[in-house]
mmCIF file of C-alpha atoms in Angstrom:
data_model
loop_
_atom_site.group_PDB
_atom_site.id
_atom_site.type_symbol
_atom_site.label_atom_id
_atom_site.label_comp_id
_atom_site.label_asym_id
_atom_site.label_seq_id
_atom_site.Cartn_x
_atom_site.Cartn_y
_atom_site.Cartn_z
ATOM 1 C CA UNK A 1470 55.075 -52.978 45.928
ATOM 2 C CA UNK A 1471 57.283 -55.882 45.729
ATOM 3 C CA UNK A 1472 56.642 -58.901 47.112
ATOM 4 C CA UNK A 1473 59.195 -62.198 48.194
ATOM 5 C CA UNK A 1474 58.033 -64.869 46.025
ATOM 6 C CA UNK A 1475 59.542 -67.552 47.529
ATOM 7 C CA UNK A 1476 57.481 -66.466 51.326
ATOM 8 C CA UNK A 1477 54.354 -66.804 48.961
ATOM 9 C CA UNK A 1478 55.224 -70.058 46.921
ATOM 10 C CA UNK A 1479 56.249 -71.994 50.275
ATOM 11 C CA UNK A 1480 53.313 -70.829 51.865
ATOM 12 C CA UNK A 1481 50.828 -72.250 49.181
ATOM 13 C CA UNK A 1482 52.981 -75.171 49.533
ATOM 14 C CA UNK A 1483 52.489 -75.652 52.665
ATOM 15 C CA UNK A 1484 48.873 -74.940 53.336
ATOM 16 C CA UNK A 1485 47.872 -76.969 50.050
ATOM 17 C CA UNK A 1486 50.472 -79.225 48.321
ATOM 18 C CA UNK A 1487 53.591 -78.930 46.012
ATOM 19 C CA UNK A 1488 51.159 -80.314 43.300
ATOM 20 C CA UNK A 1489 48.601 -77.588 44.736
ATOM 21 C CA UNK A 1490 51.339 -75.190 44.320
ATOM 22 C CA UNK A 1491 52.192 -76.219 41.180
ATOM 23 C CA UNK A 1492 48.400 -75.917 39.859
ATOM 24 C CA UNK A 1493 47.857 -72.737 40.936
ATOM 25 C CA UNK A 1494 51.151 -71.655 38.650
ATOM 26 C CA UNK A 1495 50.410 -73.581 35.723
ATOM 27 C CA UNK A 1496 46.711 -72.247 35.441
ATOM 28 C CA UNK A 1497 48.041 -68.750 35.788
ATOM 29 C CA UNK A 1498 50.885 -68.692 33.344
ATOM 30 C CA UNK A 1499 49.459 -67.755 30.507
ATOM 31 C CA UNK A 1500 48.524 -64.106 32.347
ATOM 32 C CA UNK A 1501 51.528 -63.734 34.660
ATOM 33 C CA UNK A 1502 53.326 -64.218 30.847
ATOM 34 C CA UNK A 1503 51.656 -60.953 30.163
ATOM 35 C CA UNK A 1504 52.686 -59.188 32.427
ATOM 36 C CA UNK A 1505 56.356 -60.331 32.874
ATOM 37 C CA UNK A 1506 57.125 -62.398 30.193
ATOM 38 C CA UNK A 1507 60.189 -62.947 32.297
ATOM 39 C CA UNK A 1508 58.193 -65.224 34.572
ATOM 40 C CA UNK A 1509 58.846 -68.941 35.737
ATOM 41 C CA UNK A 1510 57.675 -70.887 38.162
ATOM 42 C CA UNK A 1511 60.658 -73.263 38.386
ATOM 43 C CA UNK A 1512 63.280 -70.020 38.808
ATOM 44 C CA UNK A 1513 62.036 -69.066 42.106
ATOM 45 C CA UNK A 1514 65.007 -68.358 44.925
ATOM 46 C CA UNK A 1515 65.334 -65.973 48.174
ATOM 47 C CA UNK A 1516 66.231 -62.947 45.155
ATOM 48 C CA UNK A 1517 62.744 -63.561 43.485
ATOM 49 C CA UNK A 1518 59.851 -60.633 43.654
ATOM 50 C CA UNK A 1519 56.722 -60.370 42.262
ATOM 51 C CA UNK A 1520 54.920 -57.244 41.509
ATOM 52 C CA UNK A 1521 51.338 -56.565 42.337
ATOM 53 C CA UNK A 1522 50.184 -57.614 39.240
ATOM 54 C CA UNK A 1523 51.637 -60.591 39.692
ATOM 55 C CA UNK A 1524 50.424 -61.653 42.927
ATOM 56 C CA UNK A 1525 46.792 -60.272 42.454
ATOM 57 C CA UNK A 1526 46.619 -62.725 39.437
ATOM 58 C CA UNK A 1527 48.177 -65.999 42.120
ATOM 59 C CA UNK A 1528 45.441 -64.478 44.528
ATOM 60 C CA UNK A 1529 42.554 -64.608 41.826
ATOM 61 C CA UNK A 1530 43.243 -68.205 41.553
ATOM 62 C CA UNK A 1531 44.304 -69.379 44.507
ATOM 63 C CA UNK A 1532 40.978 -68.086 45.574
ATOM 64 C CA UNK A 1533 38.696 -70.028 42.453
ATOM 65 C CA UNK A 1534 40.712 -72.983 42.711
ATOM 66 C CA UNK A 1535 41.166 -73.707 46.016
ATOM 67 C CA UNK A 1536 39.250 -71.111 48.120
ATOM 68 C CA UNK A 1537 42.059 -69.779 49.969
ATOM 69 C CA UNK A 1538 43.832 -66.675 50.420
ATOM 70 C CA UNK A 1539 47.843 -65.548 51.539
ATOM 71 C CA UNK A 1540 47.222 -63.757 54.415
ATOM 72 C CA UNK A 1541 48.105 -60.383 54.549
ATOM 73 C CA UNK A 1542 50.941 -60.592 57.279
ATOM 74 C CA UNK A 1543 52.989 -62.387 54.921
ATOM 75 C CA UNK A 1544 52.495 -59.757 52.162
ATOM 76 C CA UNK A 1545 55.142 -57.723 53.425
ATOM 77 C CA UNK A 1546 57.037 -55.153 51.106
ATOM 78 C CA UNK A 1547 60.449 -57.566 50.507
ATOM 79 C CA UNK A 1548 59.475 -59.443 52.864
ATOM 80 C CA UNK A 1549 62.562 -61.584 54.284
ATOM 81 C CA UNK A 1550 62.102 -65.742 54.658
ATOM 82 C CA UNK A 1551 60.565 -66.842 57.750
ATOM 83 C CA UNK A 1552 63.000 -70.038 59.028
ATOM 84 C CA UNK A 1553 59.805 -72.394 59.006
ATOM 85 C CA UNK A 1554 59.828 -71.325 55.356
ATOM 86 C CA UNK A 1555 62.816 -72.319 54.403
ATOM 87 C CA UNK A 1556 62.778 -76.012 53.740
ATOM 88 C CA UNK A 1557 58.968 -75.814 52.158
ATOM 89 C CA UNK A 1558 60.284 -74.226 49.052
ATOM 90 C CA UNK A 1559 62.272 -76.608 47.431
ATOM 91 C CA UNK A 1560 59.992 -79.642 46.032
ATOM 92 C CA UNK A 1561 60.221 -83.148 45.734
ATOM 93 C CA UNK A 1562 57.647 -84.483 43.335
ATOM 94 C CA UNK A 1563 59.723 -88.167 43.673
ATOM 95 C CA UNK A 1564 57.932 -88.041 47.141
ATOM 96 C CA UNK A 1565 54.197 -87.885 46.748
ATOM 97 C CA UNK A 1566 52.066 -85.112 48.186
ATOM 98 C CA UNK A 1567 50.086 -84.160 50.807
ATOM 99 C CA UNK A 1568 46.488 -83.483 49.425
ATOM 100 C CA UNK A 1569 43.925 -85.470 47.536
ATOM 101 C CA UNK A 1570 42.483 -83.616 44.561
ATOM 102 C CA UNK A 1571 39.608 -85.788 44.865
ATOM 103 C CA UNK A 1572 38.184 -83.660 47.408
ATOM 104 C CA UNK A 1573 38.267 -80.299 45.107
ATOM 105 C CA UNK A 1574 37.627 -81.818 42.023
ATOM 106 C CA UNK A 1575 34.414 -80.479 41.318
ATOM 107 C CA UNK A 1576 35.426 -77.048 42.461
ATOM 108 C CA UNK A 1577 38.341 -76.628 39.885
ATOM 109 C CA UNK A 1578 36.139 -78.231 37.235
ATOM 110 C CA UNK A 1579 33.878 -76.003 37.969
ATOM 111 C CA UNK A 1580 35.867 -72.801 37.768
ATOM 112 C CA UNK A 1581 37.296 -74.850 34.025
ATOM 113 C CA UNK A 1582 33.374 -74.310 32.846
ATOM 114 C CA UNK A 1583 33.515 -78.104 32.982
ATOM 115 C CA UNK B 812 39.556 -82.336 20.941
ATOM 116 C CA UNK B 813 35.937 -82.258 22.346
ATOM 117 C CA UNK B 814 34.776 -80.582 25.291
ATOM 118 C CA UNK B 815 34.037 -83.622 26.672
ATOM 119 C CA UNK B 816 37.738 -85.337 26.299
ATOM 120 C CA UNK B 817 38.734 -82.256 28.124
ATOM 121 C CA UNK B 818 36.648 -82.852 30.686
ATOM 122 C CA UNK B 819 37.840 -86.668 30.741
ATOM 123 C CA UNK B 820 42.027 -85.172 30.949
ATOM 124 C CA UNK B 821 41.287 -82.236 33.796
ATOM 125 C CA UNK B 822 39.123 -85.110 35.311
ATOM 126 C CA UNK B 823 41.322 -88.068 35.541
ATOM 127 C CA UNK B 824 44.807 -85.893 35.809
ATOM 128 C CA UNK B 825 43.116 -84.556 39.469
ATOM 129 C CA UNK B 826 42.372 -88.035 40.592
ATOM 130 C CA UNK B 827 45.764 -89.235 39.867
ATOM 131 C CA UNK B 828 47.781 -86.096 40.533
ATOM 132 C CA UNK B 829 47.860 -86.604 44.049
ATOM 133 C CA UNK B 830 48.853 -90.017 44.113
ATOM 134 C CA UNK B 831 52.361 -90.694 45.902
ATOM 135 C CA UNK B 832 55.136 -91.273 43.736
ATOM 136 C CA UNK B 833 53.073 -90.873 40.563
ATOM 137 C CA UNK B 834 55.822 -88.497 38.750
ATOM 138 C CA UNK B 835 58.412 -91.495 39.814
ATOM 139 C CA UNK B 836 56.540 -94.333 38.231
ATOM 140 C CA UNK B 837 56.100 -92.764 35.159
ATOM 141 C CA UNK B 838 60.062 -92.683 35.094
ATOM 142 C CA UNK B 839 60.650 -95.911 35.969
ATOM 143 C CA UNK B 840 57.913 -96.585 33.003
ATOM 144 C CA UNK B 841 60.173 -94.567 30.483
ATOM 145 C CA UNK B 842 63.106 -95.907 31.294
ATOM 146 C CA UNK B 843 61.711 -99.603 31.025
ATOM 147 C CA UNK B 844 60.169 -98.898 27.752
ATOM 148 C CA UNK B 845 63.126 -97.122 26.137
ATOM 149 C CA UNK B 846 66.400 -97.076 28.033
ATOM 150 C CA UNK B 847 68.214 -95.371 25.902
ATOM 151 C CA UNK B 848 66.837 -91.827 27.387
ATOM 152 C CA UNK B 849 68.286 -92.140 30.223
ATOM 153 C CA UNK B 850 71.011 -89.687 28.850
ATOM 154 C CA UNK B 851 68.707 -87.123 28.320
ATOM 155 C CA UNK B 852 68.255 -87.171 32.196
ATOM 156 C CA UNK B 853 69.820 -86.128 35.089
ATOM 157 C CA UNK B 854 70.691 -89.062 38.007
ATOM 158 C CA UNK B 855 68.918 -87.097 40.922
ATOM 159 C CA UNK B 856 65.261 -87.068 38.973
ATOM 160 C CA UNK B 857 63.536 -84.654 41.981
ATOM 161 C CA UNK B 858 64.460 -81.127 39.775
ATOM 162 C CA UNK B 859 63.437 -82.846 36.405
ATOM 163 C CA UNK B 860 60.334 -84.190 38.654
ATOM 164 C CA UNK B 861 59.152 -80.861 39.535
ATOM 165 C CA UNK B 862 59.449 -79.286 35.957
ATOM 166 C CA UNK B 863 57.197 -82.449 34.856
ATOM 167 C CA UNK B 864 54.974 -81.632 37.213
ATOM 168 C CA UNK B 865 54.662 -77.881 36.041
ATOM 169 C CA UNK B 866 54.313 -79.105 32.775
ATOM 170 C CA UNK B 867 51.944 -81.602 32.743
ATOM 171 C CA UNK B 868 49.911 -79.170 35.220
ATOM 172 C CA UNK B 869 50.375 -76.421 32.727
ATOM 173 C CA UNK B 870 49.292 -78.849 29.594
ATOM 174 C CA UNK B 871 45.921 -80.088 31.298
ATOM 175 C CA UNK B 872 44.586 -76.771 33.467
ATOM 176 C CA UNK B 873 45.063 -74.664 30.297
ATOM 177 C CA UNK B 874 43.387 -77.464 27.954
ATOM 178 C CA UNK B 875 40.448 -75.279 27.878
ATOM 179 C CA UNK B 876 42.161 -72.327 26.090
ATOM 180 C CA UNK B 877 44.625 -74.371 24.210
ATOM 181 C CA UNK B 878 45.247 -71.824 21.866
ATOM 182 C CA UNK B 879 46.704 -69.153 24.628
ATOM 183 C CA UNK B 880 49.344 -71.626 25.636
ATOM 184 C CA UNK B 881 50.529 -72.762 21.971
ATOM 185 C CA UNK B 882 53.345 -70.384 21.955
ATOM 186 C CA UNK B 883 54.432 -71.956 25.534
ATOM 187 C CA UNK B 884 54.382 -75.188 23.986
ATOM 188 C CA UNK B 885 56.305 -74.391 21.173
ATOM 189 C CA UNK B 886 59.248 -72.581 23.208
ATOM 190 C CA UNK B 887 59.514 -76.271 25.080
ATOM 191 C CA UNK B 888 59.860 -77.757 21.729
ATOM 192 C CA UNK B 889 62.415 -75.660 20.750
ATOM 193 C CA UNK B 890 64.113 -76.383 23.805
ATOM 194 C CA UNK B 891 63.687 -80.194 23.241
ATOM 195 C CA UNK B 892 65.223 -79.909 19.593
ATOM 196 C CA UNK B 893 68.006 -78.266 20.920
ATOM 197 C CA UNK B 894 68.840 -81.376 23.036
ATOM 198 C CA UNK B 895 68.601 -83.792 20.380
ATOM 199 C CA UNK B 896 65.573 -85.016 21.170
ATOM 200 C CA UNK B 897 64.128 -86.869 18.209
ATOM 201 C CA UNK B 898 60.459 -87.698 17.468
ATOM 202 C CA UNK B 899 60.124 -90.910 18.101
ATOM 203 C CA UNK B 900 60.853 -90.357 21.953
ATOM 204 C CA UNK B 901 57.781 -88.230 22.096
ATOM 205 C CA UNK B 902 56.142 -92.019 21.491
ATOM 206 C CA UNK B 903 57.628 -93.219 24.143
ATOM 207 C CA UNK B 904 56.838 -90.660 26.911
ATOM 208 C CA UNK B 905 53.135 -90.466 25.795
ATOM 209 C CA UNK B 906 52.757 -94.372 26.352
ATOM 210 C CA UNK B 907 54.825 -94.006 29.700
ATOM 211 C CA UNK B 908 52.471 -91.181 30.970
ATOM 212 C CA UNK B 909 49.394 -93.192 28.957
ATOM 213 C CA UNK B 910 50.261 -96.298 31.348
ATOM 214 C CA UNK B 911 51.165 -94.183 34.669
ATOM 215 C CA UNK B 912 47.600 -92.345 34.695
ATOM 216 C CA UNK B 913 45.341 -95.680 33.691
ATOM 217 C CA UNK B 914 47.776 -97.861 36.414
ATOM 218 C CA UNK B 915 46.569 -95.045 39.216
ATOM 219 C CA UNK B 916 42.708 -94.821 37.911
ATOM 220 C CA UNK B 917 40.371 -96.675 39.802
ATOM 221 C CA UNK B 918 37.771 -97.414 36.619
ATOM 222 C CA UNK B 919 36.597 -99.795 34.406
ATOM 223 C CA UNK B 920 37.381 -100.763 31.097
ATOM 224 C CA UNK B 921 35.284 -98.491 28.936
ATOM 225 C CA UNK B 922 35.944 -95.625 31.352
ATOM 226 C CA UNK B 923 39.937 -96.478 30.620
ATOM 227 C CA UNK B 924 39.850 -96.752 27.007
ATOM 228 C CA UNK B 925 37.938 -92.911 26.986
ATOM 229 C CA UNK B 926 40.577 -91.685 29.038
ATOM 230 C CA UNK B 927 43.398 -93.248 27.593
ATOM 231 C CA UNK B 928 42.073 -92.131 23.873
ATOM 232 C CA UNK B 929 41.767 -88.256 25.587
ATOM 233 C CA UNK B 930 44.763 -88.582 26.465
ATOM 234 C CA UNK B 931 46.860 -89.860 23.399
ATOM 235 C CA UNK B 932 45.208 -87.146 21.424
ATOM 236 C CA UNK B 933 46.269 -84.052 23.407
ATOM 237 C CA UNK B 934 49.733 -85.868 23.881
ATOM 238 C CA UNK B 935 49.982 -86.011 20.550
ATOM 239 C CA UNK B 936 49.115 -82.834 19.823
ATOM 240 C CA UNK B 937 51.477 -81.629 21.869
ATOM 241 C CA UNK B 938 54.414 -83.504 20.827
ATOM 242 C CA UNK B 939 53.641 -82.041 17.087
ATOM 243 C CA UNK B 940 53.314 -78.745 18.171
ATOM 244 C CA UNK B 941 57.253 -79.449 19.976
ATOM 245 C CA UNK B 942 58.057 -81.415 16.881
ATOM 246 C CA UNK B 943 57.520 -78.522 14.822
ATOM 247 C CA UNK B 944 57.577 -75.871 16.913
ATOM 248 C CA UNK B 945 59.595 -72.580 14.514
ATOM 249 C CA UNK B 946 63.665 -71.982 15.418
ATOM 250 C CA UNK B 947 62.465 -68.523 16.584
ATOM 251 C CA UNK B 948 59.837 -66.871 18.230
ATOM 252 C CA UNK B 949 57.535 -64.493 16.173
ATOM 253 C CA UNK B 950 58.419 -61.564 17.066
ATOM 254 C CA UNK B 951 56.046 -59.995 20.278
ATOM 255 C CA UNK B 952 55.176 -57.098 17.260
ATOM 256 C CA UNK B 953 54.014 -58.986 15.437
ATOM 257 C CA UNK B 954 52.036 -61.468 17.565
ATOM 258 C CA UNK B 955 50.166 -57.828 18.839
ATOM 259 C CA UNK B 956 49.792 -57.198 14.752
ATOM 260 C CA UNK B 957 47.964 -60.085 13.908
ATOM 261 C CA UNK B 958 46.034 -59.906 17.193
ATOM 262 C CA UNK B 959 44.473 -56.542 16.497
ATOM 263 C CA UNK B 960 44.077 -57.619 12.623
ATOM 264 C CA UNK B 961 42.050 -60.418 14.102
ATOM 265 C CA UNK B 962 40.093 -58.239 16.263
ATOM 266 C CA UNK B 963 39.398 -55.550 14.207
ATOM 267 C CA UNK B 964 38.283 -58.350 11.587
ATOM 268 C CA UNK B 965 35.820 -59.112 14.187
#
């Protein structure tokens, strides 16, 4: 199956934060490298699909580090952008964000074996 | 670095990571402390914003396996050389972020000068492992060669 990225990535944008977002990427690199070494989380546009692979390793940690999950309406085989979508999935880090970290702290330190 | 100055980075990088305009003060920082790299910039800062963000995420949620993410860190390096960028401005990004984090920290002192120390020492190590980062990748071949070597040593 392929999957549109950018549905997914503005999704976790909006139901946690661009820094949320941005987390969940960065902690996951290192195994979405291995199995597309192709892979970046700053190249993602409208064209962009993941694999399962791919998106079972963003669920995995979406799930440990913030105890949510993409529900399965919007995992739709090339899936086209919903319009509410479209303005979540370009970021502004200039602009601040929309969760406090404080709140999940302990649960991503935690799932760090902290 | 010890577990426990880790612990200290992942710690005090989620209290501040959700501050508003965090990524823009630490601009404003570099750009008072060394003007000159402005160049290296573009004017509209909210693209270059986002890839610090990924970044800096990437550095600190992956401190704890350090060793998976070295070849990461040395591709950005290779893509900093390529621009020019010369050692010493590593020095002045590391103070920037160094005063952007303690300025958004609600601690005392002591609790500063641990996480400021943390800090400089993965930032360093990370600007030496850019600094010095090889022109090429190893080959992927290889890197599986000296993986199974090292598990079969095992």
């Amino acid at each position: 199956m392929k999957y549109n990225a950018l549905i997914i990535k503005s999704w976790i944008i909006k139901q946690i934060s661009p820094m949320g977002w941005s987390m969940i990427v960065a902690r996951s690199l290192p195994e979405l490298l291995e199995v597309n070494p192709y892979f970046s989380a700053f190249m993602i546009n409208k064209r962009t699909k993941w694999n399962d692979e791919e998106l079972q390793i963003i669920q995995w940690y979406l799930k440990k580090m913030f105890d949510v999950r993409i529900p399965d309406d919007l995992l739709i085989e090339n899936g086209t952008l919903i319009a509410n979508f479209l303005n979540v999935g370009s970021i502004n880090f200039l602009t601040g964000n929309t969760i406090t970290f404080h709140r999940i702290k302990n649960s991503i330190l935690n799932f760090l074996k902290f | 670095m010890t577990a426990d100055q880790v612990k200290t980075i992942t710690d005090s990088w989620l209290i501040v990571s959700s501050q508003p305009n965090l990524v823009k003060s630490f601009y404003d920082k570099l750009f008072e402390l060394a003007p000159h790299t402005k160049r290296f910039f573009p004017e509209d800062l909210s693209k270059q914003s986002e890839k610090l963000a990924y970044t800096l995420n990437f550095l600190v949620l992956n401190l704890d396996r350090i060793g998976e993410i070295k070849e990461s860190i040395e591709d950005l390096g290779r893509m900093h050389n390529k621009m020019q960028i010369l050692p010493e401005h590593y020095g002045y990004v590391k103070d920037a972020l160094i005063y952007t984090i303690l300025k958004n920290m609600e601690a005392d002192a002591e609790e500063k000068a641990k996480v400021s120390e943390a800090w400089d020492l993965a930032l360093t190590f990370v600007a030496t492992t850019m600094i010095n980062a090889p022109e090429k990748r190893e080959p992927r071949f290889s890197r599986l060669f000296a993986r199974l070597k090292k598990m079969t040593k095992g």
